Amino acid sequence: MSSITSLSLPHSCEAWKPENFMEPESSSPYHEFFIEVFAQFEAMEEDGQRVTSPTKYKKFIMPRDLLMTGSTSWWSISNMLSQMDVPYNFQPFMIQKISTFARELASDADSMCRKTIPMVVALTVALGTQEQGLSRLVRASKSSVEALEKVKIEGFPTQCVVCLEDILMGSEAARMPCSHVYHGDCIVNWLKKSNLCPLCRFQMPAE
Ligand SMILES: [Zn+2]
Ligand SMILES: [Zn+2]
């Protein structure tokens, strides 16, 4: 489904279409997504025991078009995840997964004839002892940002997960030391807020 795997991360984000969804009698004239989100937070205690929070649950209704466009899709999903208390640092791969799934869902035949498209999202956020501190944002050092490698995109176009738009073939992009590639401006803005790679949380030197 998604070209970027999240297997190396302790977090998970699954999205699917619920069966037996009853279309609500909506008062809205617009096509909408009806998104149910379940989130669980895991933390590591000092003695190494894993503790899991009770599952958090919220329903969101979003205009269909909002999730179909890269830029508005990013912010609306980020806003939804923030309301679920997912730290900003951990959001990008989830945003990418949710937006990809929403687009697939909206274009399937069954959804085309519905006014409300149902979707379920289940998240697990693992806050290790190290990550608990990392939900605090630390910007990357200026020198490490200036030292980002510039690469020319050849072969396959790549998606920039910061803005969810494609990095066009033949254009120049910035490569992090972990080898993940983003639009130059996008990653520079991101690194002003957080020193972690949006995809794998590789740590850039902090300011
Ligand atoms: Zn970008
Ligand atoms: Zn990375």
PDB file of C-alpha atoms in Angstrom, residues 23 26 28-34 61-68 106 111-117:
ATOM      1  CA  GLU A  23     -24.433   5.931   6.403  1.00  0.00           C
ATOM      2  CA  SER A  26     -26.035  13.749   7.455  1.00  0.00           C
ATOM      3  CA  SER A  28     -24.123  18.367   5.474  1.00  0.00           C
ATOM      4  CA  PRO A  29     -24.394  18.724   1.697  1.00  0.00           C
ATOM      5  CA  TYR A  30     -20.686  17.871   1.282  1.00  0.00           C
ATOM      6  CA  HIS A  31     -18.879  14.619   0.724  1.00  0.00           C
ATOM      7  CA  GLU A  32     -17.108  13.734   3.924  1.00  0.00           C
ATOM      8  CA  PHE A  33     -14.808  11.281   5.596  1.00  0.00           C
ATOM      9  CA  PHE A  34     -16.033   9.801   8.846  1.00  0.00           C
ATOM     10  CA  ILE A  61     -15.651  14.360  10.263  1.00  0.00           C
ATOM     11  CA  MET A  62     -13.628  15.946   7.487  1.00  0.00           C
ATOM     12  CA  PRO A  63     -14.631  17.276   4.091  1.00  0.00           C
ATOM     13  CA  ARG A  64     -13.510  14.851   1.404  1.00  0.00           C
ATOM     14  CA  ASP A  65     -11.643  17.481  -0.598  1.00  0.00           C
ATOM     15  CA  LEU A  66      -9.548  18.494   2.390  1.00  0.00           C
ATOM     16  CA  LEU A  67      -7.897  15.068   2.433  1.00  0.00           C
ATOM     17  CA  MET A  68      -7.445  14.871  -1.325  1.00  0.00           C
ATOM     18  CA  ALA A 106     -11.997   7.786  -1.967  1.00  0.00           C
ATOM     19  CA  SER A 111     -16.940   5.002  -1.938  1.00  0.00           C
ATOM     20  CA  MET A 112     -17.697   6.882  -5.147  1.00  0.00           C
ATOM     21  CA  CYS A 113     -21.432   6.402  -4.654  1.00  0.00           C
ATOM     22  CA  ARG A 114     -21.407   7.274  -0.969  1.00  0.00           C
ATOM     23  CA  LYS A 115     -21.646  10.669   0.562  1.00  0.00           C
ATOM     24  CA  THR A 116     -19.849   9.613   3.715  1.00  0.00           C
ATOM     25  CA  ILE A 117     -16.682   7.537   3.466  1.00  0.00           C
TER      26      ILE A 117
END
